[in-house]
Coordinates of C-alpha atoms in Angstrom, one line a residue:
X9 CA 128.4 81.9 70.5
X10 CA 124.9 80.5 71.0
X11 CA 122.1 82.0 68.9
X12 CA 120.0 84.5 70.8
X13 CA 116.3 83.8 70.3
X14 CA 115.5 87.5 70.4
X15 CA 117.8 88.1 67.3
X16 CA 114.9 87.5 64.9
X17 CA 113.0 90.4 66.4
X18 CA 115.6 93.1 65.8
X19 CA 114.2 96.5 64.9
X20 CA 116.3 98.2 62.3
X21 CA 113.8 100.1 60.1
X22 CA 113.9 100.0 56.3
X23 CA 116.9 100.1 54.1
X24 CA 117.1 102.6 51.1
X25 CA 119.4 103.9 48.4
X26 CA 120.0 107.5 47.8
X27 CA 117.8 110.1 49.5
X28 CA 115.8 109.0 52.5
X29 CA 112.3 108.1 51.4
X30 CA 109.5 110.3 52.7
X31 CA 106.2 109.3 54.2
X32 CA 103.6 111.3 52.4
X33 CA 100.0 112.4 53.0
X34 CA 97.9 109.7 51.4
X35 CA 96.1 112.3 49.3
X36 CA 99.4 113.4 47.8
X37 CA 100.3 110.0 46.5
X38 CA 100.5 109.5 42.8
X39 CA 98.0 107.1 41.1
X40 CA 100.9 104.5 40.8
X41 CA 101.7 104.8 44.5
X42 CA 98.1 104.4 45.5
X43 CA 97.9 101.3 43.3
X44 CA 100.9 99.7 45.0
X45 CA 99.7 100.7 48.5
X46 CA 96.2 99.4 48.1
X47 CA 97.1 96.3 46.2
X48 CA 99.8 95.6 48.8
X49 CA 97.4 96.2 51.6
X50 CA 94.8 93.8 50.1
X51 CA 97.5 91.2 49.7
X52 CA 98.5 91.7 53.3
X53 CA 94.9 91.0 54.4
X54 CA 94.5 87.9 52.2
X55 CA 94.4 84.9 54.6
X56 CA 95.5 82.6 51.7
X57 CA 98.7 84.6 51.4
X58 CA 99.2 85.8 55.0
X59 CA 98.0 83.1 57.3
X60 CA 96.2 84.7 60.3
X61 CA 98.1 82.4 62.7
X62 CA 101.4 83.7 61.3
X63 CA 102.9 86.4 63.6
X64 CA 103.7 88.4 60.5
X65 CA 100.1 88.5 59.2
X66 CA 98.1 91.7 59.4
X67 CA 95.7 90.0 61.8
X68 CA 98.5 89.4 64.3
X69 CA 100.5 92.6 63.7
X70 CA 97.4 94.7 64.3
X71 CA 97.6 93.9 68.0
X72 CA 101.4 94.0 68.3
X73 CA 103.6 97.0 68.9
X74 CA 105.5 97.0 65.6
X75 CA 106.0 95.4 62.2
X76 CA 103.4 96.8 60.0
X77 CA 105.7 99.1 57.9
X78 CA 108.2 96.4 57.2
X79 CA 105.7 93.7 56.4
X80 CA 103.5 95.9 54.3
X81 CA 106.5 97.0 52.2
X82 CA 107.2 93.3 51.5
X83 CA 103.7 92.9 50.1
X84 CA 104.0 96.2 48.1
X85 CA 107.2 94.9 46.6
X86 CA 105.5 91.6 45.7
X87 CA 102.9 93.5 43.8
X88 CA 105.5 95.3 41.8
X89 CA 107.5 92.1 41.2
X90 CA 104.4 90.4 39.9
X91 CA 104.2 92.8 36.9
X92 CA 105.2 91.1 33.7
X93 CA 108.8 91.6 32.8
X94 CA 107.8 92.7 29.4
X95 CA 105.8 95.6 30.7
X96 CA 107.7 98.8 30.2
X97 CA 106.3 100.3 33.5
X98 CA 107.7 97.5 35.7
X99 CA 111.0 99.2 36.6
X100 CA 109.2 102.4 37.6
X101 CA 106.9 100.4 39.9
X102 CA 109.8 98.5 41.4
X103 CA 111.5 101.8 42.2
X104 CA 108.4 103.1 43.8
X105 CA 108.0 99.9 45.8
X106 CA 111.5 100.2 47.0
X107 CA 110.9 103.7 48.4
X108 CA 107.4 102.9 49.7
X109 CA 106.7 104.1 53.2
X110 CA 103.4 104.0 54.9
X111 CA 101.5 107.2 54.2
X112 CA 99.9 109.5 56.8
X113 CA 96.4 111.1 57.0
X114 CA 96.7 114.7 57.9
X115 CA 93.2 115.4 59.4
X116 CA 94.2 119.0 60.2
X117 CA 94.6 120.2 56.7
X118 CA 92.1 122.7 55.5
X119 CA 92.7 122.6 51.7
X120 CA 91.1 119.2 51.2
X121 CA 88.2 117.3 52.8
X122 CA 89.0 116.0 56.2
X123 CA 88.6 112.3 55.4
X124 CA 89.9 111.0 52.1
X125 CA 87.1 109.8 49.9
X126 CA 89.0 106.6 49.4
X127 CA 88.4 105.8 53.1
X128 CA 84.7 106.6 53.0
X129 CA 83.4 104.8 49.9
X130 CA 83.2 101.0 49.9
X131 CA 82.9 101.0 46.1
X132 CA 85.7 103.5 45.4
X133 CA 87.1 103.1 41.9
X134 CA 90.9 102.8 42.4
X135 CA 93.4 103.6 39.6
X136 CA 93.8 100.8 37.2
X137 CA 96.8 98.4 37.4
X138 CA 99.6 98.2 34.8
X139 CA 98.4 96.6 31.6
X140 CA 99.9 93.2 32.4
X141 CA 98.7 92.9 36.0
X142 CA 95.2 92.1 37.3
X143 CA 93.8 94.0 40.2
X144 CA 92.9 92.1 43.4
X145 CA 90.7 94.9 44.6
X146 CA 87.2 93.3 44.8
X147 CA 86.7 95.4 48.0
X148 CA 88.2 98.7 49.2
X149 CA 91.0 97.9 51.6
X150 CA 90.9 101.4 53.2
X151 CA 87.2 101.3 53.9
X152 CA 87.3 98.3 56.2
X153 CA 89.1 95.1 57.1
X154 CA 87.5 91.7 56.9
X155 CA 88.3 89.5 59.9
X156 CA 89.5 86.0 59.3
X157 CA 87.3 83.1 60.5
X158 CA 89.6 82.4 63.4
X159 CA 88.9 85.9 64.9
X160 CA 87.2 85.9 68.3
X161 CA 84.3 88.2 69.2
X162 CA 86.5 90.2 71.7
X163 CA 88.5 91.2 68.6
X164 CA 85.7 91.7 66.0
X165 CA 83.1 93.1 68.5
X166 CA 79.4 92.2 68.1
X167 CA 76.4 93.9 66.7
X168 CA 73.1 94.6 68.5
X169 CA 71.9 91.0 67.9
X170 CA 75.1 89.7 69.6
X171 CA 76.5 88.5 66.3
X172 CA 80.1 89.0 65.4
X173 CA 80.9 91.7 63.0
X174 CA 82.8 90.3 60.0
X175 CA 84.4 93.6 59.2
X176 CA 85.5 96.7 60.9
X177 CA 82.8 99.4 61.2
X178 CA 82.5 103.2 61.7
X179 CA 79.4 104.9 63.0
X180 CA 77.4 101.7 63.2
X181 CA 73.7 102.3 63.0
X182 CA 72.0 99.0 62.1
X183 CA 68.5 100.3 63.1
X184 CA 68.6 102.8 60.3
X185 CA 70.4 101.3 57.3
X186 CA 69.0 103.9 54.9
X187 CA 69.8 106.8 57.2
X188 CA 73.2 105.9 58.4
X189 CA 74.9 108.6 60.4
X190 CA 78.1 108.0 58.6
X191 CA 76.6 109.3 55.4
X192 CA 75.4 112.4 57.1
X193 CA 78.8 113.1 58.6
X194 CA 80.4 112.3 55.2
X195 CA 78.4 115.1 53.7
X196 CA 79.3 117.4 56.5
X197 CA 83.0 116.6 56.6
X198 CA 83.3 116.9 52.8
X199 CA 81.5 120.2 52.6
X200 CA 82.6 122.8 49.9
X201 CA 86.2 123.7 50.1
X202 CA 89.2 124.8 48.0
X203 CA 89.5 121.6 46.1
X204 CA 86.1 122.2 44.4
X205 CA 86.2 123.3 40.7
X206 CA 87.1 126.9 40.2
X207 CA 87.0 127.6 43.9
X208 CA 83.6 129.3 43.6
X209 CA 82.1 127.7 46.7
X210 CA 83.0 129.0 50.2
X211 CA 85.5 126.9 52.2
X212 CA 83.4 125.9 55.2
X213 CA 85.8 123.8 57.2
X214 CA 84.2 121.5 59.8
X215 CA 86.1 120.6 62.9
X216 CA 88.5 123.5 62.2
X217 CA 89.3 123.1 65.9
X218 CA 91.5 120.1 65.0
X219 CA 93.6 122.5 62.9
X220 CA 93.8 125.1 65.6
X221 CA 94.6 122.5 68.3
X222 CA 97.4 121.1 66.2
X223 CA 98.9 124.5 65.4
X224 CA 98.7 125.5 69.0
X225 CA 100.6 122.4 70.3
X226 CA 103.2 122.7 67.6
X227 CA 103.8 126.5 68.3
X228 CA 103.1 127.1 71.9
X229 CA 104.2 124.0 73.8
X230 CA 107.8 124.1 74.9
X231 CA 108.2 121.0 77.0
X232 CA 108.2 117.4 75.9
X233 CA 106.3 116.2 78.9
X234 CA 103.3 118.4 78.4
X235 CA 103.2 118.1 74.6
X236 CA 103.5 114.3 74.6
X237 CA 100.8 113.0 77.0
X238 CA 97.5 113.9 78.6
X239 CA 98.1 112.7 82.2
X240 CA 96.9 115.2 84.8
X241 CA 99.6 116.8 86.9
X242 CA 98.3 117.5 90.4
X243 CA 97.8 121.2 91.2
X244 CA 97.8 122.3 87.5
X245 CA 94.6 124.3 88.0
X246 CA 96.8 127.0 89.4
X247 CA 97.7 129.9 87.1
X248 CA 101.3 128.9 87.0
X249 CA 100.6 125.4 85.8
X250 CA 97.4 125.6 83.7
X251 CA 99.0 126.5 80.4
X252 CA 99.8 122.9 79.3
X253 CA 96.6 121.0 79.5
X254 CA 96.6 120.0 75.8
X255 CA 98.8 117.4 74.2
X256 CA 99.2 115.4 71.0
X257 CA 97.7 112.5 72.9
X258 CA 94.6 114.6 73.6
X259 CA 94.1 115.4 69.9
X260 CA 94.9 111.8 69.0
X261 CA 92.1 110.6 71.3
X262 CA 89.6 113.0 69.7
X263 CA 90.4 111.6 66.2
X264 CA 89.8 108.1 67.4
X265 CA 86.3 109.0 68.6
X266 CA 85.4 111.2 65.6
X267 CA 86.4 108.4 63.2
X268 CA 84.9 105.4 65.0
X269 CA 81.7 107.1 66.0
X270 CA 79.0 106.1 68.4
X271 CA 76.5 103.3 68.4
X272 CA 72.7 103.4 68.6
X273 CA 71.2 105.5 71.5
X274 CA 69.1 103.7 74.1
X275 CA 70.2 100.3 72.8
X276 CA 71.9 98.2 75.5
X277 CA 73.5 96.1 72.9
X278 CA 74.8 99.0 70.8
X279 CA 78.5 99.2 69.9
X280 CA 80.8 101.9 68.9
X281 CA 82.9 101.9 65.8
X282 CA 86.2 100.0 66.0
X283 CA 88.3 103.2 66.1
X284 CA 86.5 104.3 69.2
X285 CA 87.4 101.0 71.0
X286 CA 91.1 101.1 71.7
X287 CA 91.7 97.3 71.9
X288 CA 90.0 96.9 68.5
X289 CA 91.0 100.1 66.7
X290 CA 94.2 98.9 65.0
X291 CA 92.2 96.6 62.8
X292 CA 90.6 99.6 61.0
X293 CA 92.9 100.5 58.1
X294 CA 92.6 104.2 58.9
X295 CA 94.2 103.6 62.3
X296 CA 97.7 103.3 60.7
X297 CA 97.3 106.5 58.6
X298 CA 96.2 108.3 61.8
X299 CA 99.2 107.1 63.8
X300 CA 101.7 107.9 61.1
X301 CA 100.4 111.5 61.3
X302 CA 100.9 111.6 65.0
X303 CA 104.5 110.5 64.5
X304 CA 104.9 113.2 61.8
X305 CA 103.5 115.9 64.2
X306 CA 105.9 114.8 66.9
X307 CA 108.8 115.0 64.4
X308 CA 107.8 118.6 63.5
X309 CA 107.5 119.6 67.1
X310 CA 111.0 118.2 67.8
X311 CA 112.4 120.1 64.9
X312 CA 110.8 123.4 66.1
X313 CA 111.7 123.0 69.8
X314 CA 114.2 120.3 70.8
X315 CA 117.5 121.5 72.0
X316 CA 120.5 119.8 73.7
X317 CA 120.7 122.8 76.0
X318 CA 117.1 122.5 77.1
X319 CA 116.6 119.2 78.8
X320 CA 112.9 119.8 79.2
X321 CA 112.4 119.5 75.4
X322 CA 112.9 115.7 75.6
X323 CA 112.4 112.8 78.0
X324 CA 113.2 113.7 81.6
X325 CA 113.8 111.4 84.5
X326 CA 110.4 110.4 86.0
X327 CA 108.7 107.7 88.0
X328 CA 107.3 104.8 86.1
X329 CA 103.9 105.1 87.6
X330 CA 102.1 101.8 87.5
X331 CA 105.0 100.0 85.9
X332 CA 104.7 97.2 83.4
X333 CA 105.9 93.7 82.7
X334 CA 109.6 94.7 83.0
X335 CA 109.5 97.9 85.1
X336 CA 108.3 98.0 88.7
X337 CA 105.8 100.7 89.8
X338 CA 107.7 103.8 90.9
X339 CA 111.0 102.9 89.3
X340 CA 112.9 105.8 87.8
X341 CA 113.0 106.0 84.0
X342 CA 114.9 108.4 81.8
X343 CA 116.0 108.8 78.2
X344 CA 118.5 106.1 78.7
X345 CA 116.0 103.5 80.0
X346 CA 115.6 100.4 77.8
X347 CA 112.6 100.4 75.5
X348 CA 111.6 96.8 75.8
X349 CA 111.1 94.8 73.6
X350 CA 112.9 96.7 70.8
X351 CA 116.6 96.2 70.1
X352 CA 119.0 97.2 67.4
X353 CA 121.4 94.4 68.0
X354 CA 121.3 91.0 69.8
X355 CA 123.1 92.4 72.9
X356 CA 121.3 95.6 73.8
X357 CA 117.9 97.4 73.9
X358 CA 117.0 100.7 72.3
X359 CA 116.6 103.7 74.6
X360 CA 114.9 107.0 73.9
X361 CA 118.2 108.7 73.0
X362 CA 118.5 106.1 70.2
X363 CA 115.2 106.9 68.6
X364 CA 115.2 110.7 68.3
X365 CA 115.5 110.8 64.5
X366 CA 113.1 109.1 62.0
X367 CA 116.0 109.0 59.5
X368 CA 117.6 106.3 61.6
X369 CA 114.7 104.1 60.8
X370 CA 114.7 104.7 57.0
X371 CA 112.1 107.4 56.6
X372 CA 111.4 111.1 56.9
X373 CA 108.6 113.6 56.3
X374 CA 108.1 116.4 53.7
X375 CA 108.4 119.1 56.3
X376 CA 111.4 117.8 58.2
X377 CA 113.5 116.2 55.3
X378 CA 117.1 117.4 55.3
X379 CA 117.0 119.2 58.7
X380 CA 120.0 119.0 61.0
X381 CA 119.8 118.0 64.6
X382 CA 119.2 120.2 66.4
X383 CA 117.6 122.5 63.9
X384 CA 119.2 125.8 63.2
X385 CA 117.2 129.1 63.7
X386 CA 117.1 129.5 59.9
X387 CA 115.7 126.0 59.5
X388 CA 113.1 126.6 62.2
X389 CA 112.0 129.8 60.4
X390 CA 111.5 127.9 57.2
X391 CA 109.7 125.1 58.9
X392 CA 107.4 127.5 60.8
X393 CA 106.5 129.2 57.5
X394 CA 105.8 125.8 55.9
X395 CA 103.4 124.6 58.7
X396 CA 101.8 128.0 58.8
X397 CA 100.8 127.5 55.2
X398 CA 99.3 124.1 56.0
X399 CA 97.6 125.0 59.3
X400 CA 95.6 128.2 59.9
X401 CA 96.3 129.7 63.3
X402 CA 95.5 133.1 64.9
X403 CA 99.1 134.4 64.7
X404 CA 99.4 133.6 61.0
X405 CA 96.0 135.2 60.2
X406 CA 96.7 138.3 62.1
X407 CA 100.2 138.7 60.7
X408 CA 98.7 138.3 57.2
X409 CA 96.1 140.9 57.9
X410 CA 98.8 143.3 59.1
X411 CA 100.7 142.8 55.9
X412 CA 97.5 143.3 53.8
X413 CA 97.6 139.8 52.4
X414 CA 94.6 139.6 50.1
X415 CA 93.4 136.2 51.4
X416 CA 93.9 136.9 55.2
X417 CA 91.0 135.4 57.1
X418 CA 89.3 134.2 53.9
X419 CA 88.8 130.7 55.4
X420 CA 86.8 132.2 58.3
X421 CA 84.2 134.0 56.2
X422 CA 81.9 131.1 55.4
X423 CA 81.5 130.1 59.0
X424 CA 81.1 133.8 60.0
X425 CA 78.3 134.2 57.5
X426 CA 76.7 131.0 58.7
X427 CA 76.8 132.3 62.3
X428 CA 75.3 135.6 61.2
X429 CA 72.5 133.8 59.4
X430 CA 71.9 131.6 62.5
X431 CA 71.6 134.6 64.8
X432 CA 69.3 136.5 62.4
X433 CA 66.9 133.5 61.9
X434 CA 66.8 132.5 65.6
X435 CA 66.3 128.9 64.6
X436 CA 67.2 125.8 66.5
X437 CA 71.0 125.0 66.2
X438 CA 70.7 121.5 64.6
X439 CA 72.7 119.6 62.0
X440 CA 69.7 120.0 59.6
X441 CA 69.8 123.7 60.0
X442 CA 73.5 123.7 59.3
X443 CA 72.9 121.8 56.1
X444 CA 70.2 124.4 55.1
X445 CA 72.5 127.4 55.9
X446 CA 75.4 125.9 54.0
X447 CA 73.2 125.4 50.9
X448 CA 72.3 129.2 51.0
X449 CA 75.9 130.5 51.3
X450 CA 77.0 132.7 48.5
X451 CA 80.2 132.1 46.6
X452 CA 83.6 133.0 48.0
X453 CA 83.9 136.1 45.9
X454 CA 80.7 137.5 47.3
X455 CA 81.8 136.7 50.9
X456 CA 85.1 138.4 50.4
X457 CA 83.4 141.5 48.9
X458 CA 81.1 141.7 51.8
X459 CA 84.1 141.6 54.2
X460 CA 85.8 144.6 52.6
X461 CA 85.4 148.2 53.4
X462 CA 86.5 150.8 55.9
X463 CA 83.8 150.0 58.4
X464 CA 84.3 146.2 58.4
X465 CA 86.3 144.5 61.1
X466 CA 89.9 143.5 60.3
X467 CA 91.9 140.7 62.0
X468 CA 94.9 143.0 62.5
X469 CA 92.9 145.2 64.8
X470 CA 92.7 142.2 67.3
X471 CA 96.5 142.6 68.1
X472 CA 97.2 146.2 68.9
X473 CA 101.0 146.7 69.6
X474 CA 101.5 143.2 68.2
X475 CA 99.9 141.5 71.2
X476 CA 96.6 139.5 71.6
X477 CA 95.0 136.9 73.8
X478 CA 94.5 133.3 73.0
X479 CA 91.4 131.9 74.6
X480 CA 91.3 128.2 75.6
X481 CA 89.0 125.7 77.4
X482 CA 90.8 123.5 79.9
X483 CA 89.1 120.2 80.8
X484 CA 90.0 117.2 83.0
X485 CA 88.3 114.1 84.1
X486 CA 88.9 110.5 85.3
X487 CA 90.0 108.6 82.2
X488 CA 88.3 105.3 82.8
X489 CA 85.1 106.3 84.6
X490 CA 81.9 105.1 83.0
X491 CA 84.1 102.5 81.3
X492 CA 85.9 105.3 79.5
X493 CA 82.7 105.5 77.5
X494 CA 82.1 109.2 77.3
X495 CA 82.9 112.4 75.4
X496 CA 82.6 116.0 76.4
X497 CA 81.4 118.4 73.7
X498 CA 81.8 122.1 73.7
X499 CA 79.6 124.7 72.1
X500 CA 79.5 128.5 71.8
X501 CA 75.8 129.2 71.7
X502 CA 72.7 127.0 71.7
X503 CA 72.8 123.3 70.9
X504 CA 69.5 121.7 69.9
X505 CA 70.5 118.6 68.0
X506 CA 69.0 115.5 69.6
X507 CA 71.3 112.9 67.9
X508 CA 74.6 112.8 69.7
X509 CA 76.4 111.6 66.7
X510 CA 75.5 114.8 64.9
X511 CA 76.6 117.2 67.6
X512 CA 79.8 117.8 65.8
X513 CA 77.8 118.8 62.7
X514 CA 76.0 121.6 64.4
X515 CA 76.9 125.3 63.8
X516 CA 77.8 126.1 67.4
X517 CA 80.0 123.1 68.0
X518 CA 83.6 124.1 68.7
X519 CA 85.4 120.9 70.0
X520 CA 85.5 117.7 71.9
X521 CA 87.4 116.0 74.7
X522 CA 87.6 112.2 74.4
X523 CA 89.5 110.4 77.2
X524 CA 89.5 107.1 75.3
X525 CA 89.4 105.0 78.4
X526 CA 88.9 101.3 78.9
X527 CA 86.0 99.1 80.1
X528 CA 86.2 97.6 83.6
X529 CA 86.6 94.1 81.9
X530 CA 89.9 95.1 80.2
X531 CA 92.8 92.7 80.5
X532 CA 95.2 95.6 80.4
X533 CA 97.1 95.6 83.7
X534 CA 98.1 99.2 83.4
X535 CA 94.5 100.2 82.6
X536 CA 93.3 98.2 85.6
X537 CA 95.7 100.1 87.9
X538 CA 94.7 103.4 86.4
X539 CA 91.0 102.5 87.0
X540 CA 91.8 101.7 90.6
X541 CA 93.3 105.0 91.4
X542 CA 90.9 107.0 89.1
X543 CA 93.7 108.4 86.9
X544 CA 92.8 111.8 85.5
X545 CA 93.6 113.1 82.0
X546 CA 93.5 116.6 80.6
X547 CA 92.5 118.3 77.3
X548 CA 92.5 121.7 75.8
X549 CA 90.2 123.2 73.2
X550 CA 91.3 126.5 71.7
X551 CA 88.5 129.0 71.1
X552 CA 90.4 131.9 69.4
X553 CA 89.5 131.0 65.8
X554 CA 85.8 130.5 66.8
X555 CA 85.9 133.9 68.4
X556 CA 87.5 135.5 65.4
X557 CA 84.7 134.1 63.2
X558 CA 82.2 135.7 65.6
X559 CA 84.2 139.0 65.4
X560 CA 84.0 139.0 61.6
X561 CA 80.3 138.1 61.8
X562 CA 79.6 141.1 64.0
X563 CA 78.1 138.9 66.8
X564 CA 77.1 141.0 69.7
X565 CA 79.7 141.1 72.4
X566 CA 82.7 139.9 70.4
X567 CA 84.2 143.3 69.7
X568 CA 87.8 142.2 70.2
X569 CA 89.8 139.6 72.1
X570 CA 90.1 141.4 75.4
X571 CA 88.7 140.1 78.7
X572 CA 86.2 143.0 78.8
X573 CA 84.5 141.5 75.7
X574 CA 85.2 137.8 75.9
X575 CA 84.5 137.0 79.5
X576 CA 80.9 138.2 79.4
X577 CA 80.4 136.5 76.0
X578 CA 81.7 133.1 77.2
X579 CA 79.8 133.4 80.5
X580 CA 76.6 133.6 78.5
X581 CA 77.5 131.3 75.6
X582 CA 80.0 128.6 76.5
X583 CA 78.2 125.3 77.0
X584 CA 79.5 121.8 77.6
X585 CA 77.5 118.5 77.3
X586 CA 78.5 115.0 78.0
X587 CA 77.4 111.9 76.1
X588 CA 78.3 108.2 76.3
X589 CA 79.8 106.6 73.2
X590 CA 76.5 104.7 72.9
X591 CA 74.8 108.0 72.0
X592 CA 73.1 108.7 75.3
X593 CA 73.2 112.2 76.9
X594 CA 74.6 112.2 80.5
X595 CA 72.1 114.6 82.1
X596 CA 74.1 115.0 85.4
X597 CA 77.6 115.9 84.3
X598 CA 78.9 115.4 87.8
X599 CA 78.6 111.7 87.2
X600 CA 81.8 112.0 85.3
X601 CA 84.3 111.7 88.2
X602 CA 86.6 114.7 88.6
X603 CA 85.2 116.5 85.5
X604 CA 86.3 120.1 85.7
X605 CA 86.0 122.7 83.0
X606 CA 87.5 126.3 83.0
X607 CA 88.7 129.0 80.6
X608 CA 92.2 130.5 80.4
X609 CA 93.8 133.2 78.3
X610 CA 97.4 133.3 77.1
X611 CA 99.1 136.5 75.9
X612 CA 100.8 136.1 72.5
X613 CA 103.4 138.5 71.1
X614 CA 103.8 138.6 67.4
X615 CA 107.4 139.2 66.3
X616 CA 108.3 141.9 63.8
X617 CA 109.7 139.1 61.6
X618 CA 106.6 137.2 60.4
X619 CA 108.7 134.1 59.8
X620 CA 109.7 133.8 63.5
X621 CA 107.6 131.8 65.9
X622 CA 105.1 133.7 68.0
X623 CA 106.0 134.2 71.6
X624 CA 103.6 132.6 74.1
X625 CA 103.6 133.7 77.7
X626 CA 104.5 130.7 79.8
X627 CA 101.7 131.7 82.3
X628 CA 98.0 131.9 81.7
X629 CA 95.1 133.7 83.3
X630 CA 92.2 131.7 84.7
X631 CA 88.7 133.1 84.6
X632 CA 86.6 131.1 87.2
X633 CA 83.7 133.6 86.8
X634 CA 83.0 132.1 83.4
X635 CA 82.3 128.6 84.7
X636 CA 81.5 129.2 88.4
X637 CA 78.4 127.3 89.5
X638 CA 77.7 125.7 86.1
X639 CA 77.4 122.2 84.8
X640 CA 76.3 120.5 88.1
X641 CA 79.4 121.7 89.7
X642 CA 81.8 120.6 86.9
X643 CA 82.7 124.3 86.1
X644 CA 85.7 125.6 88.0
X645 CA 84.7 128.1 90.7
X646 CA 86.7 130.8 92.5
X647 CA 86.5 128.5 95.6
X648 CA 88.1 125.7 93.7
X649 CA 90.9 128.0 92.6
X650 CA 91.7 129.2 96.1
X651 CA 91.5 125.7 97.8

């Protein structure tokens, strides 16, 4: 039989002995694992070891659909094998290298700072190597990637002087090298939290909305189609279809924008960070940690919801849309359709049915290790309890309060106090004010003491008869309009910060919608087709935790979570603003084609068994009166709803 030229590209995953190796959160790796990972990554980058023209080099793999895990492990093993045979630690390093799997970055955790310090500090001091090995880390391989000399400017991007960047960048601000926005955001994202000594400082958790969005998708979303992608489904402004405007893809896009950052405002040559530019994002080392986490969240969702009896919990037959290099537009695709160009053997392609389980590719995750397929009810209960401990969500906080758990709602108190101080001072809602208010916060013990007492609000009172309303913003817009170069920011209250890059660091900011579109000059055929037909995408920003903070703060109007309280409050306080990724405010929001914003509520029933998943009503209620006539017509009106 003649040799098949595709045989060298078989995708089989990584082999292992014993228990299936787990991908772990980067922050949970041991010092020895971090040493192997970072040394292996640096070796992977090295053009003298991994020739940039080699298809298996980091430079080439960064723009290919697969290969990083397999090749990176090879470099990790090379580091372990390079330890002197006489070194007593060598075998333990070899064992760790054999089980190495690329780690993930769980940006939704609230017990640690959002971005690992190792990814923020170019001079981070890594754990020392074994005594007989010499470290190759003259730079931090998680801070940036240095492009090889052969790299072209469409890959590296260029700075404001039209010079190629030699490394990946985040939040580029060349006009103010001593006042870099990245450092301001670093201070904000790494504000006091539980990991601080003795836990005396209050856990102010910025971008908590990422946690709430993640928990809501994992718990409330029942269908694979809605959970997995952000493509707008025509007619879904109707009450029967407006429940599923969020997705993992929507959250994924927000992380890209928040990590890459914007360029310099009013500078025609300004660029965004590499993570904000999709074609260039995979060169940033944090890209791979981010995508490993998306894979993990999908694995968790599958374990909670997928069922052979419920076809809608996995890939359904659908039209191929624009098609691609092997599928014609409109062709039917299903879970049995070939997943080109991946194949397990020389004579067949993978299909979606083949790739349900991560274990088949040689890895698993801490939360899903050992689960059967499909998961049993007992396994789902254990998994729900585990993710509830990782991610704060309204159902968990209310259930804890009902059971008189001492720490119920504790993580909301710092933000509640900050909002109370903001209201009492009547100052401009800026990032600088937030810094000032944070510095004045009392310790956590004082905040807890203030929150106690018979006249204080309790979270359990928000769910009489074990029912309450989740409140969410739905948003949609054309994905590629304005070259995909825009983000929609949402606020509850005034927003007075002039620098767009710092909007997320203001006290009233509650979330973002980032379409992550492409420029009109893109070579992506699918993107070109989407631009031509003005493809729309959707997003969803939960508001319930933000409203619970205001409830605890005693903010006027937020007396409970009923429409009688929340509709007037949101009518007066919900704001949305649009800015380009170059840092320029879009004054006329109607310039964003098909932008539409509205608010929905979803009734949630809390089961008597706190280990059981909350029950989310499949229908939502739309409140056009909150957004009617606002935002240059971008707010949904009653007329829109009836048309």
